[in-house]
């Protein structure tokens, strides 16, 4: 019997697991290539263990992640029991240059492409991937409201938006969720998006829940990143800073073991859930989800929340955020 915990998306009755499987790496692009067989097995492993929530995006592998997710769902069946989240409003060229575009025309085109690749006729959560400074929020939000009213999407989210941008967006379209970077090491939303979402009944999908593998417990200074793996350019993975983060992981692992008989991976996921968010965890091999259940059925105490903060303060003296990932606007 699965011990997975559930919540709902915003004010809707769409029930989702507190872990959402992220499928960016499954697309291959910026993660050193794809392995489709393993990807499908990973998606099935998540579903088998009671996770019902999958997140993808058209830009992940330029359609490839959505295609693999569509194939995995078709093979698995039970579409109505799966909550499928995808995104809209990033555009790419043949050379792989990615820019923001949340115009009405782009949204209309992308929806049809996503439905085809995902082999479905509706999307459960449709999210604007990045705010576009060149398109009025009214245009983007109105285009999405039309899709909501037509039943093509069941709920609406934004990603990488700040509270001011969400307030503007909400004037024209219901908003149910926000997707932001959030993990033990990347906590910028603590002071703005997180309280805003709580006050406005928005679900928070915390992306990079294990900080691109850093909080998995399996990362080491010797790990080599190949091909176009974004961690080659991620400032957290460059020495001497990399060492500070790895030392923090060791200390967090000790705390998790001594106080909860858990490992740092479970602690990292639990921390995100205990902060009131859905943990958006990217995996591309089934074995990476082997101990998924150990994130459920317990909570981090207030004292240990403080102890975690103390560990981070002592170990990571030169912290840095995930800003390097932001795609440019069109001009
Ligand atoms: P993440 O979940 O923090 O880390 C994913 C990586 O960690 C995996 O690709 C894998 O890398 C490694 N990993 C996962 N489980 C592991 C385990 N048990 N043991 C060892 N290593 C493990 O980062 P993310 O994929 O960037 O973020 C999660 C999801 O959030 C994405 O897939 C995507 O859906 C979403 N996201 C959204 C945005 C946005 O702008 N909205 C941005 C980023 C991410 P290796 O296989 O290489 O070891």
mmCIF file of C-alpha atoms and ligand atoms in Angstrom:
data_model
loop_
_atom_site.group_PDB
_atom_site.id
_atom_site.type_symbol
_atom_site.label_atom_id
_atom_site.label_comp_id
_atom_site.label_asym_id
_atom_site.label_seq_id
_atom_site.Cartn_x
_atom_site.Cartn_y
_atom_site.Cartn_z
ATOM 1 C CA UNK A 1 0.000 0.000 0.000
ATOM 2 C CA UNK A 2 1.523 3.322 -1.115
ATOM 3 C CA UNK A 3 2.114 6.036 1.515
ATOM 4 C CA UNK A 4 2.176 8.874 -1.041
ATOM 5 C CA UNK A 5 0.639 12.118 0.265
ATOM 6 C CA UNK A 6 -1.748 14.175 -1.880
ATOM 7 C CA UNK A 7 -2.932 17.755 -2.207
ATOM 8 C CA UNK A 8 -5.066 19.634 -4.740
ATOM 9 C CA UNK A 9 -4.054 22.184 -7.374
ATOM 10 C CA UNK A 10 -5.028 25.628 -6.088
ATOM 11 C CA UNK A 11 -8.778 25.892 -5.520
ATOM 12 C CA UNK A 12 -9.566 23.116 -8.019
ATOM 13 C CA UNK A 13 -10.486 19.548 -7.097
ATOM 14 C CA UNK A 14 -7.578 18.127 -9.124
ATOM 15 C CA UNK A 15 -5.853 15.757 -6.728
ATOM 16 C CA UNK A 16 -2.066 15.464 -7.100
ATOM 17 C CA UNK A 17 0.724 13.642 -5.310
ATOM 18 C CA UNK A 18 3.088 15.816 -3.267
ATOM 19 C CA UNK A 19 5.867 14.578 -5.545
ATOM 20 C CA UNK A 20 5.594 15.510 -9.210
ATOM 21 C CA UNK A 21 7.933 13.750 -11.640
ATOM 22 C CA UNK A 22 9.894 16.325 -13.663
ATOM 23 C CA UNK A 23 10.819 15.266 -17.204
ATOM 24 C CA UNK A 24 13.262 17.913 -18.383
ATOM 25 C CA UNK A 25 16.250 15.527 -18.300
ATOM 26 C CA UNK A 26 14.135 12.926 -20.093
ATOM 27 C CA UNK A 27 14.093 15.269 -23.105
ATOM 28 C CA UNK A 28 17.898 15.103 -23.253
ATOM 29 C CA UNK A 29 18.514 18.764 -24.099
ATOM 30 C CA UNK A 30 20.843 20.431 -21.565
ATOM 31 C CA UNK A 31 21.230 17.099 -19.742
ATOM 32 C CA UNK A 32 23.755 15.359 -22.000
ATOM 33 C CA UNK A 33 21.321 13.329 -24.122
ATOM 34 C CA UNK A 34 18.257 11.127 -23.804
ATOM 35 C CA UNK A 35 17.631 7.432 -23.190
ATOM 36 C CA UNK A 36 13.995 6.860 -24.141
ATOM 37 C CA UNK A 37 13.655 3.288 -22.883
ATOM 38 C CA UNK A 38 14.872 4.247 -19.436
ATOM 39 C CA UNK A 39 12.735 7.378 -19.542
ATOM 40 C CA UNK A 40 9.529 5.423 -20.159
ATOM 41 C CA UNK A 41 10.489 2.954 -17.423
ATOM 42 C CA UNK A 42 11.106 5.874 -15.042
ATOM 43 C CA UNK A 43 7.681 7.366 -15.723
ATOM 44 C CA UNK A 44 6.071 3.959 -15.195
ATOM 45 C CA UNK A 45 8.075 3.480 -11.963
ATOM 46 C CA UNK A 46 6.737 6.777 -10.614
ATOM 47 C CA UNK A 47 3.150 5.868 -11.541
ATOM 48 C CA UNK A 48 3.518 2.355 -10.087
ATOM 49 C CA UNK A 49 4.581 3.886 -6.774
ATOM 50 C CA UNK A 50 1.509 6.126 -6.564
ATOM 51 C CA UNK A 51 2.861 9.385 -8.016
ATOM 52 C CA UNK A 52 0.084 10.683 -10.293
ATOM 53 C CA UNK A 53 1.605 14.030 -11.285
ATOM 54 C CA UNK A 54 3.941 14.542 -14.294
ATOM 55 C CA UNK A 55 5.503 17.814 -15.445
ATOM 56 C CA UNK A 56 6.940 18.429 -18.900
ATOM 57 C CA UNK A 57 7.360 21.283 -21.396
ATOM 58 C CA UNK A 58 7.536 21.646 -25.186
ATOM 59 C CA UNK A 59 11.057 23.070 -24.965
ATOM 60 C CA UNK A 60 12.462 20.029 -23.113
ATOM 61 C CA UNK A 61 14.302 18.353 -25.970
ATOM 62 C CA UNK A 62 12.319 20.532 -28.413
ATOM 63 C CA UNK A 63 9.247 18.323 -28.215
ATOM 64 C CA UNK A 64 11.047 15.138 -27.258
ATOM 65 C CA UNK A 65 10.151 15.083 -23.547
ATOM 66 C CA UNK A 66 6.469 15.585 -24.362
ATOM 67 C CA UNK A 67 6.642 12.791 -26.948
ATOM 68 C CA UNK A 68 8.191 10.354 -24.480
ATOM 69 C CA UNK A 69 5.680 11.331 -21.788
ATOM 70 C CA UNK A 70 2.849 10.829 -24.300
ATOM 71 C CA UNK A 71 4.185 7.404 -25.244
ATOM 72 C CA UNK A 72 4.637 6.390 -21.586
ATOM 73 C CA UNK A 73 1.079 7.405 -20.695
ATOM 74 C CA UNK A 74 -0.420 5.687 -23.712
ATOM 75 C CA UNK A 75 1.419 2.476 -22.852
ATOM 76 C CA UNK A 76 0.474 2.720 -19.168
ATOM 77 C CA UNK A 77 -3.181 3.609 -19.771
ATOM 78 C CA UNK A 78 -5.294 5.212 -17.016
ATOM 79 C CA UNK A 79 -4.958 8.704 -18.577
ATOM 80 C CA UNK A 80 -7.807 10.008 -16.408
ATOM 81 C CA UNK A 81 -5.917 9.062 -13.231
ATOM 82 C CA UNK A 82 -2.778 10.946 -14.314
ATOM 83 C CA UNK A 83 -2.404 14.686 -13.828
ATOM 84 C CA UNK A 84 -0.415 16.011 -16.734
ATOM 85 C CA UNK A 85 1.263 19.403 -16.508
ATOM 86 C CA UNK A 86 3.006 21.055 -19.416
ATOM 87 C CA UNK A 87 4.041 24.570 -20.314
ATOM 88 C CA UNK A 88 3.843 27.143 -23.066
ATOM 89 C CA UNK A 89 5.562 30.289 -24.325
ATOM 90 C CA UNK A 90 9.157 29.394 -25.052
ATOM 91 C CA UNK A 91 10.122 29.329 -28.699
ATOM 92 C CA UNK A 92 13.189 27.711 -30.256
ATOM 93 C CA UNK A 93 15.026 28.031 -33.551
ATOM 94 C CA UNK A 94 16.459 25.218 -35.696
ATOM 95 C CA UNK A 95 19.836 26.036 -34.163
ATOM 96 C CA UNK A 96 18.393 25.499 -30.671
ATOM 97 C CA UNK A 97 18.267 29.139 -29.572
ATOM 98 C CA UNK A 98 15.476 29.520 -27.001
ATOM 99 C CA UNK A 99 13.565 32.764 -26.406
ATOM 100 C CA UNK A 100 10.406 33.755 -24.571
ATOM 101 C CA UNK A 101 7.213 34.237 -26.565
ATOM 102 C CA UNK A 102 3.852 34.334 -24.799
ATOM 103 C CA UNK A 103 1.856 35.908 -27.618
ATOM 104 C CA UNK A 104 -1.681 34.701 -28.329
ATOM 105 C CA UNK A 105 -0.573 33.167 -31.663
ATOM 106 C CA UNK A 106 2.284 31.237 -30.047
ATOM 107 C CA UNK A 107 -0.014 29.857 -27.324
ATOM 108 C CA UNK A 108 -2.646 28.692 -29.825
ATOM 109 C CA UNK A 109 -0.013 26.933 -31.943
ATOM 110 C CA UNK A 110 1.776 25.348 -29.000
ATOM 111 C CA UNK A 111 -1.362 23.908 -27.439
ATOM 112 C CA UNK A 112 -2.143 21.892 -30.558
ATOM 113 C CA UNK A 113 1.483 20.698 -30.813
ATOM 114 C CA UNK A 114 1.535 19.655 -27.143
ATOM 115 C CA UNK A 115 -1.770 17.768 -27.357
ATOM 116 C CA UNK A 116 -0.494 15.873 -30.395
ATOM 117 C CA UNK A 117 2.860 14.986 -28.795
ATOM 118 C CA UNK A 118 1.237 14.057 -25.484
ATOM 119 C CA UNK A 119 -1.393 11.904 -27.283
ATOM 120 C CA UNK A 120 -4.224 13.438 -25.298
ATOM 121 C CA UNK A 121 -7.074 15.896 -25.831
ATOM 122 C CA UNK A 122 -6.657 17.898 -22.613
ATOM 123 C CA UNK A 123 -3.938 19.170 -20.328
ATOM 124 C CA UNK A 124 -4.518 19.173 -16.572
ATOM 125 C CA UNK A 125 -2.212 22.074 -15.700
ATOM 126 C CA UNK A 126 -1.036 24.526 -18.378
ATOM 127 C CA UNK A 127 1.752 26.852 -17.283
ATOM 128 C CA UNK A 128 3.366 29.917 -18.835
ATOM 129 C CA UNK A 129 7.036 28.909 -18.733
ATOM 130 C CA UNK A 130 8.651 32.350 -18.281
ATOM 131 C CA UNK A 131 7.204 35.889 -18.176
ATOM 132 C CA UNK A 132 7.641 37.640 -21.512
ATOM 133 C CA UNK A 133 8.445 41.369 -21.200
ATOM 134 C CA UNK A 134 7.394 41.972 -24.817
ATOM 135 C CA UNK A 135 3.797 40.739 -24.509
ATOM 136 C CA UNK A 136 1.176 42.330 -22.226
ATOM 137 C CA UNK A 137 0.051 39.953 -19.464
ATOM 138 C CA UNK A 138 -3.522 40.687 -20.572
ATOM 139 C CA UNK A 139 -2.870 39.059 -23.983
ATOM 140 C CA UNK A 140 -1.260 35.933 -22.492
ATOM 141 C CA UNK A 141 -3.837 35.520 -19.737
ATOM 142 C CA UNK A 142 -6.794 36.081 -22.062
ATOM 143 C CA UNK A 143 -5.503 33.437 -24.481
ATOM 144 C CA UNK A 144 -5.187 30.954 -21.615
ATOM 145 C CA UNK A 145 -8.612 31.767 -20.201
ATOM 146 C CA UNK A 146 -10.061 30.865 -23.592
ATOM 147 C CA UNK A 147 -8.443 27.416 -23.402
ATOM 148 C CA UNK A 148 -9.711 26.953 -19.844
ATOM 149 C CA UNK A 149 -13.257 27.850 -20.866
ATOM 150 C CA UNK A 150 -13.045 25.499 -23.860
ATOM 151 C CA UNK A 151 -12.070 22.613 -21.537
ATOM 152 C CA UNK A 152 -8.750 22.059 -23.331
ATOM 153 C CA UNK A 153 -6.898 22.765 -20.100
ATOM 154 C CA UNK A 154 -8.229 22.110 -16.594
ATOM 155 C CA UNK A 155 -6.120 24.578 -14.599
ATOM 156 C CA UNK A 156 -3.667 27.398 -15.174
ATOM 157 C CA UNK A 157 -0.218 28.066 -13.816
ATOM 158 C CA UNK A 158 2.653 30.450 -14.316
ATOM 159 C CA UNK A 159 6.334 29.772 -13.830
ATOM 160 C CA UNK A 160 9.167 32.082 -12.818
ATOM 161 C CA UNK A 161 6.671 34.914 -12.229
ATOM 162 C CA UNK A 162 6.999 37.343 -9.324
ATOM 163 C CA UNK A 163 3.979 38.449 -7.230
ATOM 164 C CA UNK A 164 3.474 41.673 -9.166
ATOM 165 C CA UNK A 165 3.351 39.756 -12.451
ATOM 166 C CA UNK A 166 0.899 37.236 -10.963
ATOM 167 C CA UNK A 167 -1.366 40.034 -9.715
ATOM 168 C CA UNK A 168 -1.498 41.486 -13.219
ATOM 169 C CA UNK A 169 -2.089 38.053 -14.809
ATOM 170 C CA UNK A 170 -4.915 37.247 -12.367
ATOM 171 C CA UNK A 171 -6.911 40.260 -13.534
ATOM 172 C CA UNK A 172 -7.629 38.399 -16.786
ATOM 173 C CA UNK A 173 -7.529 34.687 -16.018
ATOM 174 C CA UNK A 174 -7.983 32.386 -13.007
ATOM 175 C CA UNK A 175 -4.625 31.280 -11.643
ATOM 176 C CA UNK A 176 -4.170 28.007 -9.756
ATOM 177 C CA UNK A 177 -0.438 27.352 -9.463
ATOM 178 C CA UNK A 178 3.023 28.830 -9.666
ATOM 179 C CA UNK A 179 6.212 26.941 -10.501
ATOM 180 C CA UNK A 180 9.429 28.350 -9.049
ATOM 181 C CA UNK A 181 12.943 27.215 -8.202
ATOM 182 C CA UNK A 182 12.938 26.038 -4.592
ATOM 183 C CA UNK A 183 15.075 23.623 -2.635
ATOM 184 C CA UNK A 184 17.250 23.594 0.464
ATOM 185 C CA UNK A 185 19.939 25.589 -1.381
ATOM 186 C CA UNK A 186 17.759 27.927 -3.488
ATOM 187 C CA UNK A 187 15.309 29.796 -1.316
ATOM 188 C CA UNK A 188 14.754 33.165 -2.968
ATOM 189 C CA UNK A 189 10.953 32.653 -3.065
ATOM 190 C CA UNK A 190 10.779 32.489 0.759
ATOM 191 C CA UNK A 191 10.271 36.239 0.902
ATOM 192 C CA UNK A 192 7.920 36.872 -2.011
ATOM 193 C CA UNK A 193 6.377 34.065 -4.122
ATOM 194 C CA UNK A 194 5.837 31.644 -1.243
ATOM 195 C CA UNK A 195 3.834 33.997 1.030
ATOM 196 C CA UNK A 196 1.994 35.381 -2.006
ATOM 197 C CA UNK A 197 0.972 31.903 -3.155
ATOM 198 C CA UNK A 198 -0.218 30.978 0.316
ATOM 199 C CA UNK A 199 -2.291 34.171 0.609
ATOM 200 C CA UNK A 200 -3.791 33.625 -2.872
ATOM 201 C CA UNK A 201 -4.531 29.862 -2.675
ATOM 202 C CA UNK A 202 -1.997 28.943 -5.342
ATOM 203 C CA UNK A 203 -0.177 25.628 -5.377
ATOM 204 C CA UNK A 204 3.587 25.937 -5.513
ATOM 205 C CA UNK A 205 5.462 23.468 -7.702
ATOM 206 C CA UNK A 206 9.000 23.668 -6.366
ATOM 207 C CA UNK A 207 11.334 22.896 -9.236
ATOM 208 C CA UNK A 208 14.853 21.526 -8.882
ATOM 209 C CA UNK A 209 13.774 19.993 -5.569
ATOM 210 C CA UNK A 210 17.104 18.182 -5.283
ATOM 211 C CA UNK A 211 19.088 21.020 -6.864
ATOM 212 C CA UNK A 212 19.925 19.250 -10.115
ATOM 213 C CA UNK A 213 21.174 16.163 -8.297
ATOM 214 C CA UNK A 214 23.309 17.982 -5.727
ATOM 215 C CA UNK A 215 20.968 16.928 -2.911
ATOM 216 C CA UNK A 216 20.619 13.321 -4.107
ATOM 217 C CA UNK A 217 23.437 12.103 -1.861
ATOM 218 C CA UNK A 218 25.031 10.485 -4.923
ATOM 219 C CA UNK A 219 26.842 13.585 -6.190
ATOM 220 C CA UNK A 220 30.628 13.800 -5.819
ATOM 221 C CA UNK A 221 33.436 16.145 -6.765
ATOM 222 C CA UNK A 222 34.632 13.512 -9.262
ATOM 223 C CA UNK A 223 31.365 13.409 -11.225
ATOM 224 C CA UNK A 224 31.944 14.358 -14.849
ATOM 225 C CA UNK A 225 29.211 15.992 -16.881
ATOM 226 C CA UNK A 226 29.118 15.168 -20.580
ATOM 227 C CA UNK A 227 27.739 16.723 -23.778
ATOM 228 C CA UNK A 228 25.464 19.696 -23.222
ATOM 229 C CA UNK A 229 24.813 18.941 -19.520
ATOM 230 C CA UNK A 230 23.895 22.288 -17.944
ATOM 231 C CA UNK A 231 25.837 21.419 -14.821
ATOM 232 C CA UNK A 232 29.041 22.129 -16.781
ATOM 233 C CA UNK A 233 28.052 25.788 -16.516
ATOM 234 C CA UNK A 234 26.114 25.726 -13.244
ATOM 235 C CA UNK A 235 28.114 27.896 -10.820
ATOM 236 C CA UNK A 236 27.145 25.595 -7.913
ATOM 237 C CA UNK A 237 29.058 22.750 -9.553
ATOM 238 C CA UNK A 238 32.326 24.703 -9.907
ATOM 239 C CA UNK A 239 35.080 24.401 -7.331
ATOM 240 C CA UNK A 240 35.721 25.769 -4.763
ATOM 241 C CA UNK A 241 31.999 26.502 -4.277
ATOM 242 C CA UNK A 242 31.017 22.949 -5.289
ATOM 243 C CA UNK A 243 32.963 21.669 -2.232
ATOM 244 C CA UNK A 244 30.924 23.909 0.102
ATOM 245 C CA UNK A 245 27.645 22.482 -1.211
ATOM 246 C CA UNK A 246 28.926 18.894 -1.001
ATOM 247 C CA UNK A 247 30.034 19.475 2.610
ATOM 248 C CA UNK A 248 26.558 20.812 3.399
ATOM 249 C CA UNK A 249 25.043 17.662 1.830
ATOM 250 C CA UNK A 250 27.242 15.467 4.068
ATOM 251 C CA UNK A 251 26.155 17.353 7.201
ATOM 252 C CA UNK A 252 22.484 17.229 6.131
ATOM 253 C CA UNK A 253 22.797 13.497 5.497
ATOM 254 C CA UNK A 254 24.144 12.984 9.025
ATOM 255 C CA UNK A 255 21.237 14.969 10.490
ATOM 256 C CA UNK A 256 18.721 12.964 8.439
ATOM 257 C CA UNK A 257 20.277 9.652 9.479
ATOM 258 C CA UNK A 258 20.661 10.453 13.183
ATOM 259 C CA UNK A 259 17.297 12.117 13.737
ATOM 260 C CA UNK A 260 15.004 10.339 11.262
ATOM 261 C CA UNK A 261 16.812 7.257 9.943
ATOM 262 C CA UNK A 262 16.490 8.790 6.460
ATOM 263 C CA UNK A 263 18.990 9.967 3.858
ATOM 264 C CA UNK A 264 19.614 13.451 2.497
ATOM 265 C CA UNK A 265 17.496 12.796 -0.608
ATOM 266 C CA UNK A 266 14.415 12.064 1.526
ATOM 267 C CA UNK A 267 15.240 15.064 3.731
ATOM 268 C CA UNK A 268 15.493 17.387 0.712
ATOM 269 C CA UNK A 269 12.141 16.256 -0.695
ATOM 270 C CA UNK A 270 10.477 16.320 2.739
ATOM 271 C CA UNK A 271 11.795 19.838 3.391
ATOM 272 C CA UNK A 272 10.064 21.091 0.232
ATOM 273 C CA UNK A 273 6.807 19.335 1.171
ATOM 274 C CA UNK A 274 6.971 20.643 4.747
ATOM 275 C CA UNK A 275 7.346 24.173 3.344
ATOM 276 C CA UNK A 276 3.890 23.685 1.754
ATOM 277 C CA UNK A 277 4.987 22.877 -1.803
ATOM 278 C CA UNK A 278 4.756 20.047 -4.301
ATOM 279 C CA UNK A 279 8.296 18.700 -4.825
ATOM 280 C CA UNK A 280 9.109 18.706 -8.532
ATOM 281 C CA UNK A 281 11.790 16.029 -8.767
ATOM 282 C CA UNK A 282 13.520 15.195 -12.037
ATOM 283 C CA UNK A 283 14.560 11.589 -12.595
ATOM 284 C CA UNK A 284 15.487 9.661 -15.730
ATOM 285 C CA UNK A 285 16.362 6.206 -14.416
ATOM 286 C CA UNK A 286 13.849 4.064 -12.492
ATOM 287 C CA UNK A 287 16.406 3.294 -9.779
ATOM 288 C CA UNK A 288 16.593 7.036 -8.966
ATOM 289 C CA UNK A 289 13.024 6.707 -7.650
ATOM 290 C CA UNK A 290 13.716 3.507 -5.682
ATOM 291 C CA UNK A 291 13.254 5.083 -2.250
ATOM 292 C CA UNK A 292 10.576 7.552 -3.194
ATOM 293 C CA UNK A 293 8.299 6.407 -0.376
ATOM 294 C CA UNK A 294 10.830 7.470 2.276
ATOM 295 C CA UNK A 295 9.864 11.119 1.714
ATOM 296 C CA UNK A 296 6.348 10.435 3.005
ATOM 297 C CA UNK A 297 4.753 9.828 6.382
ATOM 298 C CA UNK A 298 6.959 12.041 8.561
ATOM 299 C CA UNK A 299 7.858 15.706 9.099
ATOM 300 C CA UNK A 300 10.927 17.746 9.958
ATOM 301 C CA UNK A 301 10.680 19.238 13.468
ATOM 302 C CA UNK A 302 10.953 22.986 14.086
ATOM 303 C CA UNK A 303 14.275 22.436 15.889
ATOM 304 C CA UNK A 304 15.654 20.504 12.924
ATOM 305 C CA UNK A 305 14.449 23.166 10.484
ATOM 306 C CA UNK A 306 16.668 25.544 12.489
ATOM 307 C CA UNK A 307 19.517 23.007 12.590
ATOM 308 C CA UNK A 308 19.301 22.710 8.781
ATOM 309 C CA UNK A 309 19.549 26.493 8.429
ATOM 310 C CA UNK A 310 22.579 26.490 10.741
ATOM 311 C CA UNK A 311 24.273 23.791 8.633
ATOM 312 C CA UNK A 312 23.686 25.801 5.461
ATOM 313 C CA UNK A 313 24.987 29.014 7.032
ATOM 314 C CA UNK A 314 28.159 27.327 8.249
ATOM 315 C CA UNK A 315 28.902 25.192 5.162
ATOM 316 C CA UNK A 316 27.891 27.407 2.253
ATOM 317 C CA UNK A 317 29.656 30.713 2.770
ATOM 318 C CA UNK A 318 29.445 31.685 -0.908
ATOM 319 C CA UNK A 319 25.874 30.785 -1.963
ATOM 320 C CA UNK A 320 24.560 31.392 -5.472
ATOM 321 C CA UNK A 321 21.111 31.047 -7.077
ATOM 322 C CA UNK A 322 19.802 29.325 -10.234
ATOM 323 C CA UNK A 323 19.638 32.535 -12.312
ATOM 324 C CA UNK A 324 22.037 31.125 -14.929
ATOM 325 C CA UNK A 325 19.112 29.065 -16.308
ATOM 326 C CA UNK A 326 16.875 31.989 -17.337
ATOM 327 C CA UNK A 327 16.205 32.146 -21.108
ATOM 328 C CA UNK A 328 16.445 35.579 -22.791
ATOM 329 C CA UNK A 329 13.533 37.545 -24.184
ATOM 330 C CA UNK A 330 13.340 38.105 -27.946
ATOM 331 C CA UNK A 331 15.215 41.426 -27.899
HETATM 332 P P1 LIG B 1 16.282 18.128 -9.961
HETATM 333 O O1 LIG B 1 15.011 17.426 -9.830
HETATM 334 O O2 LIG B 1 16.767 18.898 -8.807
HETATM 335 O O3 LIG B 1 17.454 17.119 -10.361
HETATM 336 C C1 LIG B 1 17.302 16.199 -11.391
HETATM 337 C C2 LIG B 1 18.566 15.390 -11.612
HETATM 338 O O4 LIG B 1 19.051 14.866 -10.388
HETATM 339 C C3 LIG B 1 18.279 14.150 -12.459
HETATM 340 O O5 LIG B 1 18.282 14.449 -13.821
HETATM 341 C C4 LIG B 1 19.410 13.217 -12.069
HETATM 342 O O6 LIG B 1 20.596 13.577 -12.783
HETATM 343 C C5 LIG B 1 19.614 13.576 -10.600
HETATM 344 N N1 LIG B 1 18.892 12.636 -9.729
HETATM 345 C C6 LIG B 1 17.550 12.527 -9.557
HETATM 346 N N2 LIG B 1 17.251 11.555 -8.671
HETATM 347 C C7 LIG B 1 18.421 11.047 -8.265
HETATM 348 C C8 LIG B 1 18.769 10.015 -7.354
HETATM 349 N N3 LIG B 1 17.860 9.324 -6.689
HETATM 350 N N4 LIG B 1 20.080 9.758 -7.178
HETATM 351 C C9 LIG B 1 21.024 10.432 -7.853
HETATM 352 N N5 LIG B 1 20.764 11.419 -8.727
HETATM 353 C C10 LIG B 1 19.472 11.727 -8.935
HETATM 354 O O7 LIG B 1 16.330 19.125 -11.207
HETATM 355 P P2 LIG B 1 15.404 19.416 -12.447
HETATM 356 O O8 LIG B 1 15.141 18.176 -13.237
HETATM 357 O O9 LIG B 1 16.011 20.588 -13.119
HETATM 358 O O10 LIG B 1 14.044 19.893 -11.798
HETATM 359 C C11 LIG B 1 12.925 19.052 -11.675
HETATM 360 C C12 LIG B 1 11.878 19.394 -12.706
HETATM 361 O O11 LIG B 1 11.442 20.733 -12.503
HETATM 362 C C13 LIG B 1 12.335 19.364 -14.171
HETATM 363 O O12 LIG B 1 12.433 18.051 -14.685
HETATM 364 C C14 LIG B 1 11.245 20.198 -14.788
HETATM 365 O O13 LIG B 1 10.063 19.423 -14.922
HETATM 366 C C15 LIG B 1 11.048 21.290 -13.738
HETATM 367 N N6 LIG B 1 11.830 22.517 -13.998
HETATM 368 C C16 LIG B 1 11.154 23.639 -14.355
HETATM 369 C C17 LIG B 1 11.825 24.817 -14.628
HETATM 370 C C18 LIG B 1 11.031 26.045 -15.019
HETATM 371 O O14 LIG B 1 11.612 27.033 -15.486
HETATM 372 N N7 LIG B 1 9.744 26.037 -14.824
HETATM 373 C C19 LIG B 1 13.224 24.874 -14.514
HETATM 374 C C20 LIG B 1 13.893 23.721 -14.109
HETATM 375 C C21 LIG B 1 13.188 22.550 -13.848
HETATM 376 P P3 LIG B 1 21.587 12.470 -13.349
HETATM 377 O O15 LIG B 1 20.733 11.400 -13.943
HETATM 378 O O16 LIG B 1 22.434 13.190 -14.352
HETATM 379 O O17 LIG B 1 22.396 12.021 -12.178
#
